[in-house]
PDB file of C-alpha atoms and ligand atoms in Angstrom:
ATOM      1  CA  MET P 380     146.808 134.048  50.403  1.00 72.00           C
ATOM      2  CA  LYS P 381     149.953 135.806  48.176  1.00 87.00           C
ATOM      3  CA  LYS P 382     153.072 136.722  49.884  1.00 95.00           C
ATOM      4  CA  PRO P 383     153.617 140.938  48.820  1.00 98.00           C
ATOM      5  CA  VAL P 384     156.001 141.627  47.249  1.00 98.00           C
ATOM      6  CA  VAL P 385     157.724 145.066  48.097  1.00 98.00           C
ATOM      7  CA  ALA P 386     160.375 146.158  45.023  1.00 98.00           C
ATOM      8  CA  ALA P 387     162.551 148.783  45.381  1.00 98.00           C
ATOM      9  CA  ASN P 388     163.900 150.619  41.782  1.00 98.00           C
ATOM     10  CA  TRP P 389     167.171 152.726  42.567  1.00 98.00           C
ATOM     11  CA  LYS P 390     167.213 154.224  38.927  1.00 98.00           C
ATOM     12  CA  MET P 391     170.197 155.727  38.941  1.00 98.00           C
ATOM     13  CA  TYR P 392     171.221 156.520  42.432  1.00 98.00           C
ATOM     14  CA  LYS P 393     173.928 154.293  44.919  1.00 98.00           C
ATOM     15  CA  THR P 394     178.048 153.242  44.012  1.00 98.00           C
ATOM     16  CA  ILE P 395     178.563 150.578  44.791  1.00 98.00           C
ATOM     17  CA  GLU P 396     179.153 151.016  48.566  1.00 98.00           C
ATOM     18  CA  GLU P 397     176.194 152.647  49.318  1.00 98.00           C
ATOM     19  CA  SER P 398     174.639 149.653  48.004  1.00 98.00           C
ATOM     20  CA  VAL P 399     175.574 147.233  49.748  1.00 97.00           C
ATOM     21  CA  ASN P 400     176.175 148.389  52.511  1.00 97.00           C
ATOM     22  CA  PHE P 401     172.306 149.003  52.300  1.00 97.00           C
ATOM     23  CA  VAL P 402     172.089 145.619  51.681  1.00 96.00           C
ATOM     24  CA  GLU P 403     173.749 144.738  55.262  1.00 94.00           C
ATOM     25  CA  LYS P 404     171.042 147.226  57.392  1.00 96.00           C
ATOM     26  CA  LEU P 405     168.816 145.767  55.471  1.00 96.00           C
ATOM     27  CA  LYS P 406     169.730 142.321  57.110  1.00 93.00           C
ATOM     28  CA  LYS P 407     169.857 143.882  60.662  1.00 93.00           C
ATOM     29  CA  LYS P 408     165.850 144.749  60.412  1.00 95.00           C
ATOM     30  CA  PRO P 409     163.789 142.570  62.378  1.00 95.00           C
ATOM     31  CA  LEU P 410     161.083 142.188  59.780  1.00 95.00           C
ATOM     32  CA  ASP P 411     158.886 139.377  58.763  1.00 95.00           C
ATOM     33  CA  TRP P 412     161.485 137.860  55.938  1.00 94.00           C
ATOM     34  CA  ASP P 413     159.323 134.365  55.647  1.00 94.00           C
ATOM     35  CA  GLU P 414     156.067 136.482  54.889  1.00 96.00           C
ATOM     36  CA  VAL P 415     157.208 139.175  52.328  1.00 97.00           C
ATOM     37  CA  HIS P 416     159.483 138.884  48.863  1.00 97.00           C
ATOM     38  CA  ILE P 417     162.078 142.098  48.435  1.00 98.00           C
ATOM     39  CA  ILE P 418     163.471 142.813  45.280  1.00 98.00           C
ATOM     40  CA  LEU P 419     166.406 145.402  45.400  1.00 98.00           C
ATOM     41  CA  CYS P 420     166.552 146.151  42.096  1.00 98.00           C
ATOM     42  CA  ALA P 421     170.347 148.217  41.221  1.00 98.00           C
ATOM     43  CA  PRO P 422     172.306 150.189  38.674  1.00 98.00           C
ATOM     44  CA  TYR P 423     174.594 147.734  36.771  1.00 98.00           C
ATOM     45  CA  THR P 424     177.108 148.278  38.721  1.00 98.00           C
ATOM     46  CA  SER P 425     176.559 147.507  41.957  1.00 98.00           C
ATOM     47  CA  LEU P 426     175.643 144.234  41.178  1.00 98.00           C
ATOM     48  CA  PHE P 427     177.850 142.288  40.973  1.00 97.00           C
ATOM     49  CA  GLU P 428     179.256 143.197  45.026  1.00 96.00           C
ATOM     50  CA  MET P 429     175.545 142.851  45.452  1.00 96.00           C
ATOM     51  CA  GLY P 430     174.934 139.529  44.806  1.00 94.00           C
ATOM     52  CA  ASN P 431     177.771 138.698  46.567  1.00 92.00           C
ATOM     53  CA  SER P 432     176.863 140.061  49.520  1.00 90.00           C
ATOM     54  CA  LEU P 433     172.938 138.505  49.077  1.00 88.00           C
ATOM     55  CA  ARG P 434     175.136 134.587  48.499  1.00 81.00           C
ATOM     56  CA  GLY P 435     173.833 132.409  51.235  1.00 71.00           C
ATOM     57  CA  GLY P 436     170.788 133.790  52.534  1.00 70.00           C
ATOM     58  CA  SER P 437     167.354 134.401  50.093  1.00 70.00           C
ATOM     59  CA  PHE P 438     166.025 137.059  52.197  1.00 84.00           C
ATOM     60  CA  VAL P 439     165.671 139.452  49.262  1.00 95.00           C
ATOM     61  CA  SER P 440     165.937 138.929  45.349  1.00 97.00           C
ATOM     62  CA  LEU P 441     168.496 140.892  43.107  1.00 97.00           C
ATOM     63  CA  GLY P 442     166.565 143.000  40.361  1.00 98.00           C
ATOM     64  CA  ALA P 443     168.001 144.831  37.353  1.00 98.00           C
ATOM     65  CA  GLN P 444     166.245 148.134  35.811  1.00 98.00           C
ATOM     66  CA  ASN P 445     166.394 147.368  32.362  1.00 98.00           C
ATOM     67  CA  LEU P 446     167.925 145.316  29.806  1.00 98.00           C
ATOM     68  CA  TYR P 447     168.360 144.275  25.939  1.00 98.00           C
ATOM     69  CA  TRP P 448     167.012 141.685  24.341  1.00 98.00           C
ATOM     70  CA  GLU P 449     169.927 140.003  21.776  1.00 98.00           C
ATOM     71  CA  GLN P 450     172.504 137.589  24.162  1.00 96.00           C
ATOM     72  CA  GLU P 451     175.255 139.314  23.123  1.00 97.00           C
ATOM     73  CA  GLY P 452     176.899 141.544  20.264  1.00 98.00           C
ATOM     74  CA  ALA P 453     177.791 145.038  18.889  1.00 98.00           C
ATOM     75  CA  PHE P 454     175.327 146.656  21.324  1.00 98.00           C
ATOM     76  CA  THR P 455     177.130 149.199  22.758  1.00 98.00           C
ATOM     77  CA  GLY P 456     176.654 150.268  26.460  1.00 97.00           C
ATOM     78  CA  GLU P 457     173.329 147.550  26.248  1.00 98.00           C
ATOM     79  CA  ILE P 458     174.105 144.895  29.354  1.00 98.00           C
ATOM     80  CA  SER P 459     172.048 140.937  27.932  1.00 98.00           C
ATOM     81  CA  VAL P 460     170.087 138.657  30.775  1.00 98.00           C
ATOM     82  CA  GLY P 461     173.170 136.410  30.916  1.00 98.00           C
ATOM     83  CA  MET P 462     175.056 138.944  31.706  1.00 98.00           C
ATOM     84  CA  LEU P 463     172.650 139.496  34.632  1.00 98.00           C
ATOM     85  CA  LYS P 464     172.870 136.012  35.883  1.00 97.00           C
ATOM     86  CA  ALA P 465     175.762 136.268  36.285  1.00 96.00           C
ATOM     87  CA  CYS P 466     175.321 138.285  38.543  1.00 96.00           C
ATOM     88  CA  GLY P 467     172.958 137.004  41.125  1.00 95.00           C
ATOM     89  CA  VAL P 468     169.789 138.849  39.501  1.00 97.00           C
ATOM     90  CA  GLU P 469     166.470 137.379  39.407  1.00 97.00           C
ATOM     91  CA  TRP P 470     164.178 139.901  38.439  1.00 98.00           C
ATOM     92  CA  VAL P 471     164.140 142.641  35.828  1.00 98.00           C
ATOM     93  CA  ILE P 472     162.135 145.928  35.251  1.00 98.00           C
ATOM     94  CA  VAL P 473     160.838 146.545  31.974  1.00 98.00           C
ATOM     95  CA  GLY P 474     158.541 149.215  30.498  1.00 98.00           C
ATOM     96  CA  HIS P 475     159.169 151.317  33.461  1.00 98.00           C
ATOM     97  CA  SER P 476     157.944 155.119  32.611  1.00 97.00           C
ATOM     98  CA  GLU P 477     160.978 157.011  32.489  1.00 97.00           C
ATOM     99  CA  ARG P 478     162.817 154.397  29.896  1.00 97.00           C
ATOM    100  CA  ARG P 479     159.636 154.365  27.894  1.00 97.00           C
ATOM    101  CA  THR P 480     159.436 158.409  27.377  1.00 95.00           C
ATOM    102  CA  ARG P 481     163.506 159.980  28.585  1.00 96.00           C
ATOM    103  CA  PHE P 482     164.575 157.138  26.060  1.00 97.00           C
ATOM    104  CA  GLY P 483     161.930 156.289  23.490  1.00 97.00           C
ATOM    105  CA  GLU P 484     160.851 153.177  24.460  1.00 97.00           C
ATOM    106  CA  SER P 485     157.932 151.416  22.386  1.00 97.00           C
ATOM    107  CA  ASP P 486     155.421 148.723  23.385  1.00 96.00           C
ATOM    108  CA  GLU P 487     157.086 146.523  21.405  1.00 96.00           C
ATOM    109  CA  ASP P 488     160.610 147.543  22.249  1.00 97.00           C
ATOM    110  CA  VAL P 489     159.184 146.508  26.588  1.00 98.00           C
ATOM    111  CA  CYS P 490     158.101 143.139  24.725  1.00 97.00           C
ATOM    112  CA  ARG P 491     161.435 142.213  23.348  1.00 97.00           C
ATOM    113  CA  LYS P 492     162.561 143.009  26.303  1.00 98.00           C
ATOM    114  CA  ALA P 493     160.064 140.714  28.484  1.00 98.00           C
ATOM    115  CA  ASP P 494     160.303 138.168  25.946  1.00 97.00           C
ATOM    116  CA  SER P 495     163.526 137.341  26.350  1.00 97.00           C
ATOM    117  CA  ALA P 496     163.423 137.928  29.771  1.00 98.00           C
ATOM    118  CA  LEU P 497     161.479 135.395  30.298  1.00 98.00           C
ATOM    119  CA  GLN P 498     162.654 133.179  27.868  1.00 97.00           C
ATOM    120  CA  ASN P 499     165.676 132.854  29.329  1.00 97.00           C
ATOM    121  CA  GLY P 500     164.945 133.046  33.245  1.00 97.00           C
ATOM    122  CA  LEU P 501     164.455 136.112  34.644  1.00 98.00           C
ATOM    123  CA  SER P 502     161.536 137.251  36.162  1.00 98.00           C
ATOM    124  CA  VAL P 503     160.074 140.112  35.353  1.00 98.00           C
ATOM    125  CA  ILE P 504     158.266 143.600  37.228  1.00 98.00           C
ATOM    126  CA  PHE P 505     156.533 144.989  34.338  1.00 98.00           C
ATOM    127  CA  CYS P 506     155.272 148.061  34.657  1.00 98.00           C
ATOM    128  CA  VAL P 507     152.281 150.392  33.254  1.00 98.00           C
ATOM    129  CA  GLY P 508     150.274 153.657  33.241  1.00 98.00           C
ATOM    130  CA  GLU P 509     149.157 156.714  32.363  1.00 98.00           C
ATOM    131  CA  SER P 510     149.813 159.724  32.031  1.00 97.00           C
ATOM    132  CA  LEU P 511     148.161 162.873  33.653  1.00 97.00           C
ATOM    133  CA  GLU P 512     147.319 163.916  30.542  1.00 97.00           C
ATOM    134  CA  GLU P 513     145.659 160.890  29.483  1.00 98.00           C
ATOM    135  CA  ARG P 514     143.774 160.197  32.487  1.00 97.00           C
ATOM    136  CA  GLU P 515     142.394 163.396  32.474  1.00 97.00           C
ATOM    137  CA  ASN P 516     140.772 163.099  29.172  1.00 98.00           C
ATOM    138  CA  GLY P 517     139.536 159.738  30.577  1.00 97.00           C
ATOM    139  CA  LYS P 518     142.030 157.049  28.515  1.00 98.00           C
ATOM    140  CA  THR P 519     143.510 155.017  31.538  1.00 98.00           C
ATOM    141  CA  SER P 520     141.754 151.891  30.965  1.00 98.00           C
ATOM    142  CA  ARG P 521     142.776 152.056  26.581  1.00 98.00           C
ATOM    143  CA  VAL P 522     146.138 152.627  27.907  1.00 98.00           C
ATOM    144  CA  LEU P 523     146.481 150.046  30.634  1.00 98.00           C
ATOM    145  CA  GLN P 524     144.178 147.757  27.963  1.00 98.00           C
ATOM    146  CA  ARG P 525     147.186 148.309  25.488  1.00 98.00           C
ATOM    147  CA  GLN P 526     150.279 148.018  27.840  1.00 98.00           C
ATOM    148  CA  VAL P 527     148.847 144.934  29.441  1.00 98.00           C
ATOM    149  CA  THR P 528     147.639 143.239  25.730  1.00 97.00           C
ATOM    150  CA  ALA P 529     150.736 143.960  23.700  1.00 97.00           C
ATOM    151  CA  LEU P 530     153.022 142.120  27.090  1.00 97.00           C
ATOM    152  CA  LEU P 531     149.572 138.853  27.544  1.00 97.00           C
ATOM    153  CA  SER P 532     150.762 138.170  23.584  1.00 94.00           C
ATOM    154  CA  GLN P 533     153.450 136.854  23.858  1.00 91.00           C
ATOM    155  CA  LEU P 534     153.436 135.035  27.009  1.00 96.00           C
ATOM    156  CA  ASN P 535     152.017 130.913  27.959  1.00 96.00           C
ATOM    157  CA  GLU P 536     151.170 130.362  31.644  1.00 96.00           C
ATOM    158  CA  GLN P 537     154.311 129.656  32.798  1.00 96.00           C
ATOM    159  CA  LEU P 538     155.801 132.987  31.575  1.00 97.00           C
ATOM    160  CA  LEU P 539     152.914 134.458  32.991  1.00 97.00           C
ATOM    161  CA  ARG P 540     153.945 132.734  36.488  1.00 96.00           C
ATOM    162  CA  MET P 541     157.057 135.075  36.295  1.00 97.00           C
ATOM    163  CA  VAL P 542     155.259 137.722  35.456  1.00 98.00           C
ATOM    164  CA  VAL P 543     154.779 140.925  38.087  1.00 98.00           C
ATOM    165  CA  ILE P 544     152.785 144.190  36.744  1.00 98.00           C
ATOM    166  CA  ALA P 545     153.249 147.469  38.884  1.00 98.00           C
ATOM    167  CA  TYR P 546     150.576 149.656  37.760  1.00 98.00           C
ATOM    168  CA  GLU P 547     152.136 153.048  38.084  1.00 98.00           C
ATOM    169  CA  PRO P 548     150.197 156.429  36.834  1.00 98.00           C
ATOM    170  CA  ILE P 549     153.153 158.521  35.478  1.00 98.00           C
ATOM    171  CA  TRP P 550     151.354 161.982  37.025  1.00 97.00           C
ATOM    172  CA  ALA P 551     152.896 160.041  40.480  1.00 98.00           C
ATOM    173  CA  ILE P 552     155.765 158.998  39.866  1.00 97.00           C
ATOM    174  CA  GLY P 553     158.601 161.019  42.017  1.00 95.00           C
ATOM    175  CA  THR P 554     155.562 164.092  41.888  1.00 96.00           C
ATOM    176  CA  GLY P 555     154.704 163.310  46.222  1.00 95.00           C
ATOM    177  CA  LEU P 556     150.974 162.750  45.365  1.00 95.00           C
ATOM    178  CA  HIS P 557     150.134 158.835  45.594  1.00 96.00           C
ATOM    179  CA  ALA P 558     146.816 158.035  43.637  1.00 97.00           C
ATOM    180  CA  THR P 559     143.956 157.281  45.670  1.00 97.00           C
ATOM    181  CA  SER P 560     143.394 154.441  47.230  1.00 98.00           C
ATOM    182  CA  ASP P 561     139.752 154.111  44.545  1.00 98.00           C
ATOM    183  CA  GLN P 562     142.395 155.328  41.901  1.00 98.00           C
ATOM    184  CA  ILE P 563     144.006 152.322  42.781  1.00 98.00           C
ATOM    185  CA  GLU P 564     141.535 149.873  43.447  1.00 98.00           C
ATOM    186  CA  GLU P 565     139.936 150.631  39.619  1.00 98.00           C
ATOM    187  CA  SER P 566     142.720 150.258  37.989  1.00 98.00           C
ATOM    188  CA  HIS P 567     143.953 146.878  39.891  1.00 98.00           C
ATOM    189  CA  ARG P 568     140.867 145.459  38.836  1.00 98.00           C
ATOM    190  CA  LEU P 569     141.083 146.730  34.940  1.00 98.00           C
ATOM    191  CA  ILE P 570     144.732 144.517  34.924  1.00 98.00           C
ATOM    192  CA  ARG P 571     143.249 141.822  36.587  1.00 98.00           C
ATOM    193  CA  GLY P 572     140.146 141.805  34.144  1.00 98.00           C
ATOM    194  CA  ILE P 573     142.445 142.069  31.474  1.00 98.00           C
ATOM    195  CA  ILE P 574     144.893 138.972  31.823  1.00 98.00           C
ATOM    196  CA  GLU P 575     142.185 137.037  33.333  1.00 97.00           C
ATOM    197  CA  GLU P 576     139.931 137.146  29.889  1.00 96.00           C
ATOM    198  CA  GLU P 577     143.581 135.914  27.783  1.00 95.00           C
ATOM    199  CA  PHE P 578     144.578 133.832  30.987  1.00 96.00           C
ATOM    200  CA  VAL P 579     140.942 132.081  32.730  1.00 95.00           C
ATOM    201  CA  GLY P 580     141.091 131.265  36.176  1.00 94.00           C
ATOM    202  CA  ILE P 581     144.976 131.982  36.876  1.00 93.00           C
ATOM    203  CA  SER P 582     144.759 136.329  37.431  1.00 95.00           C
ATOM    204  CA  GLY P 583     143.978 135.693  41.226  1.00 95.00           C
ATOM    205  CA  GLU P 584     147.968 134.442  40.601  1.00 95.00           C
ATOM    206  CA  VAL P 585     149.661 137.538  39.698  1.00 97.00           C
ATOM    207  CA  SER P 586     150.723 140.428  42.352  1.00 98.00           C
ATOM    208  CA  ILE P 587     149.283 143.538  40.967  1.00 98.00           C
ATOM    209  CA  LEU P 588     151.533 146.315  42.619  1.00 98.00           C
ATOM    210  CA  TYR P 589     151.318 149.992  43.179  1.00 98.00           C
ATOM    211  CA  GLY P 590     153.737 152.540  42.425  1.00 98.00           C
ATOM    212  CA  GLY P 591     153.690 156.558  42.841  1.00 98.00           C
ATOM    213  CA  SER P 592     155.548 157.511  45.776  1.00 97.00           C
ATOM    214  CA  VAL P 593     154.896 155.373  47.885  1.00 98.00           C
ATOM    215  CA  ASN P 594     156.810 156.493  51.446  1.00 98.00           C
ATOM    216  CA  SER P 595     156.335 155.478  55.471  1.00 98.00           C
ATOM    217  CA  GLY P 596     153.397 158.280  55.577  1.00 97.00           C
ATOM    218  CA  ASN P 597     151.147 157.050  53.729  1.00 98.00           C
ATOM    219  CA  CYS P 598     152.277 152.349  53.259  1.00 98.00           C
ATOM    220  CA  ARG P 599     149.121 151.908  55.624  1.00 98.00           C
ATOM    221  CA  GLU P 600     146.738 153.627  54.396  1.00 98.00           C
ATOM    222  CA  LEU P 601     147.545 152.468  50.541  1.00 98.00           C
ATOM    223  CA  SER P 602     148.587 148.920  51.675  1.00 98.00           C
ATOM    224  CA  GLU P 603     144.893 148.690  52.903  1.00 98.00           C
ATOM    225  CA  VAL P 604     143.251 148.468  49.449  1.00 98.00           C
ATOM    226  CA  SER P 605     142.728 145.084  48.946  1.00 96.00           C
ATOM    227  CA  GLU P 606     144.223 144.610  45.160  1.00 96.00           C
ATOM    228  CA  VAL P 607     146.870 146.577  46.013  1.00 98.00           C
ATOM    229  CA  ASN P 608     149.690 143.300  46.489  1.00 98.00           C
ATOM    230  CA  GLY P 609     152.786 145.103  46.614  1.00 98.00           C
ATOM    231  CA  PHE P 610     154.822 148.027  45.933  1.00 98.00           C
ATOM    232  CA  LEU P 611     157.436 149.175  43.476  1.00 98.00           C
ATOM    233  CA  ILE P 612     159.334 152.195  45.238  1.00 98.00           C
ATOM    234  CA  GLY P 613     161.627 154.350  44.040  1.00 98.00           C
ATOM    235  CA  GLY P 614     162.148 157.724  46.232  1.00 98.00           C
ATOM    236  CA  ALA P 615     161.533 156.090  49.411  1.00 98.00           C
ATOM    237  CA  SER P 616     163.458 152.676  49.025  1.00 98.00           C
ATOM    238  CA  LEU P 617     167.300 154.541  48.906  1.00 98.00           C
ATOM    239  CA  ASP P 618     167.017 155.154  52.398  1.00 98.00           C
ATOM    240  CA  ALA P 619     167.097 151.631  54.850  1.00 98.00           C
ATOM    241  CA  ASP P 620     165.003 152.918  57.455  1.00 98.00           C
ATOM    242  CA  GLN P 621     162.092 153.676  55.604  1.00 98.00           C
ATOM    243  CA  PHE P 622     161.521 150.992  53.152  1.00 98.00           C
ATOM    244  CA  ALA P 623     162.369 148.154  56.451  1.00 98.00           C
ATOM    245  CA  GLU P 624     158.991 150.578  57.529  1.00 98.00           C
ATOM    246  CA  ILE P 625     157.428 150.086  54.429  1.00 98.00           C
ATOM    247  CA  VAL P 626     158.002 146.159  54.356  1.00 98.00           C
ATOM    248  CA  THR P 627     156.949 145.667  58.071  1.00 98.00           C
ATOM    249  CA  THR P 628     153.783 147.927  57.135  1.00 98.00           C
ATOM    250  CA  ILE P 629     152.475 145.921  54.185  1.00 98.00           C
ATOM    251  CA  THR P 630     153.279 142.618  55.661  1.00 98.00           C
ATOM    252  CA  GLU P 631     151.572 143.072  58.544  1.00 97.00           C
ATOM    253  CA  VAL P 632     148.058 144.569  56.773  1.00 98.00           C
ATOM    254  CA  LYS P 633     148.202 141.990  54.018  1.00 97.00           C
ATOM    255  CA  LYS P 634     148.682 139.454  57.076  1.00 93.00           C
ATOM    256  CA  GLU P 635     145.273 140.616  58.600  1.00 85.00           C
TER     257      GLU P 635
HETATM  258  C1  LIG N 500     159.408 154.395  40.285  1.00 75.62           C
HETATM  259  O1  LIG N 500     160.278 155.375  39.761  1.00 75.62           O
HETATM  260  O2  LIG N 500     159.056 152.953  40.296  1.00 75.62           O
HETATM  261  C2  LIG N 500     158.577 155.115  41.759  1.00 75.62           C
HETATM  262  C3  LIG N 500     157.827 154.542  41.732  1.00 75.62           C
HETATM  263  O3  LIG N 500     159.192 156.474  42.686  1.00 75.62           O
HETATM  264  P1  LIG N 500     158.806 157.158  43.056  1.00 75.62           P
HETATM  265  O4  LIG N 500     158.016 156.127  44.642  1.00 75.62           O
HETATM  266  O5  LIG N 500     159.839 158.144  43.705  1.00 75.62           O
HETATM  267  O6  LIG N 500     157.595 158.104  43.112  1.00 75.62           O
END
């Protein structure tokens, strides 16, 4: 049985001090640390200090929320894999819908980013998901097929093992309206099926997370969806108490 993965996406929240305080508070929680994989994806400015605060303990992994695919050069405002790894970062979110929609990242861009991360030893949380309009027009499966296939076309089995997929319907992100268990089950099965077609026999090893308005009130119901291997959490991950509650719940449910 895979350990559940619970990833926090802090977006553009938390100063260095707030980030380190969160880590120190989380460390003291009585979580079942060996039974869950926690990834904290913080703003760039917090990564170095968080890396220091996490050093020596392996209780959570450090993640970034974005990267650029070049190693170095005249790319004002961008950040490379090497710079992230030097802070102790092991994971990076790629293809978040806010990057795709607000910052115009195409499938090609996000795949270049994923490729650069993976080839240089950074694991990837790769986000996919449909907009409300796409869902209402019956295009969900087509969108997921396109986004997942674009990623898989550049992976081999070894690189696939460094990837976690996050299914995040755009209409559920930050809206307080999570997808239903049936919608999640259906999309996760579809994604796993696409992986299985390309990589026969190993799709079951890939963790597929659900993201979109997960909180301490709905996490039990969402954890009970058998195809859910973990969560990517935005708003509710900002508070260490609520985040720890969600971690506890999914860990318990997946052990049952
Ligand atoms: C996210 O940003 O990835 C996300 C899932 O946000 P929220 O939990 O706030 O919907």
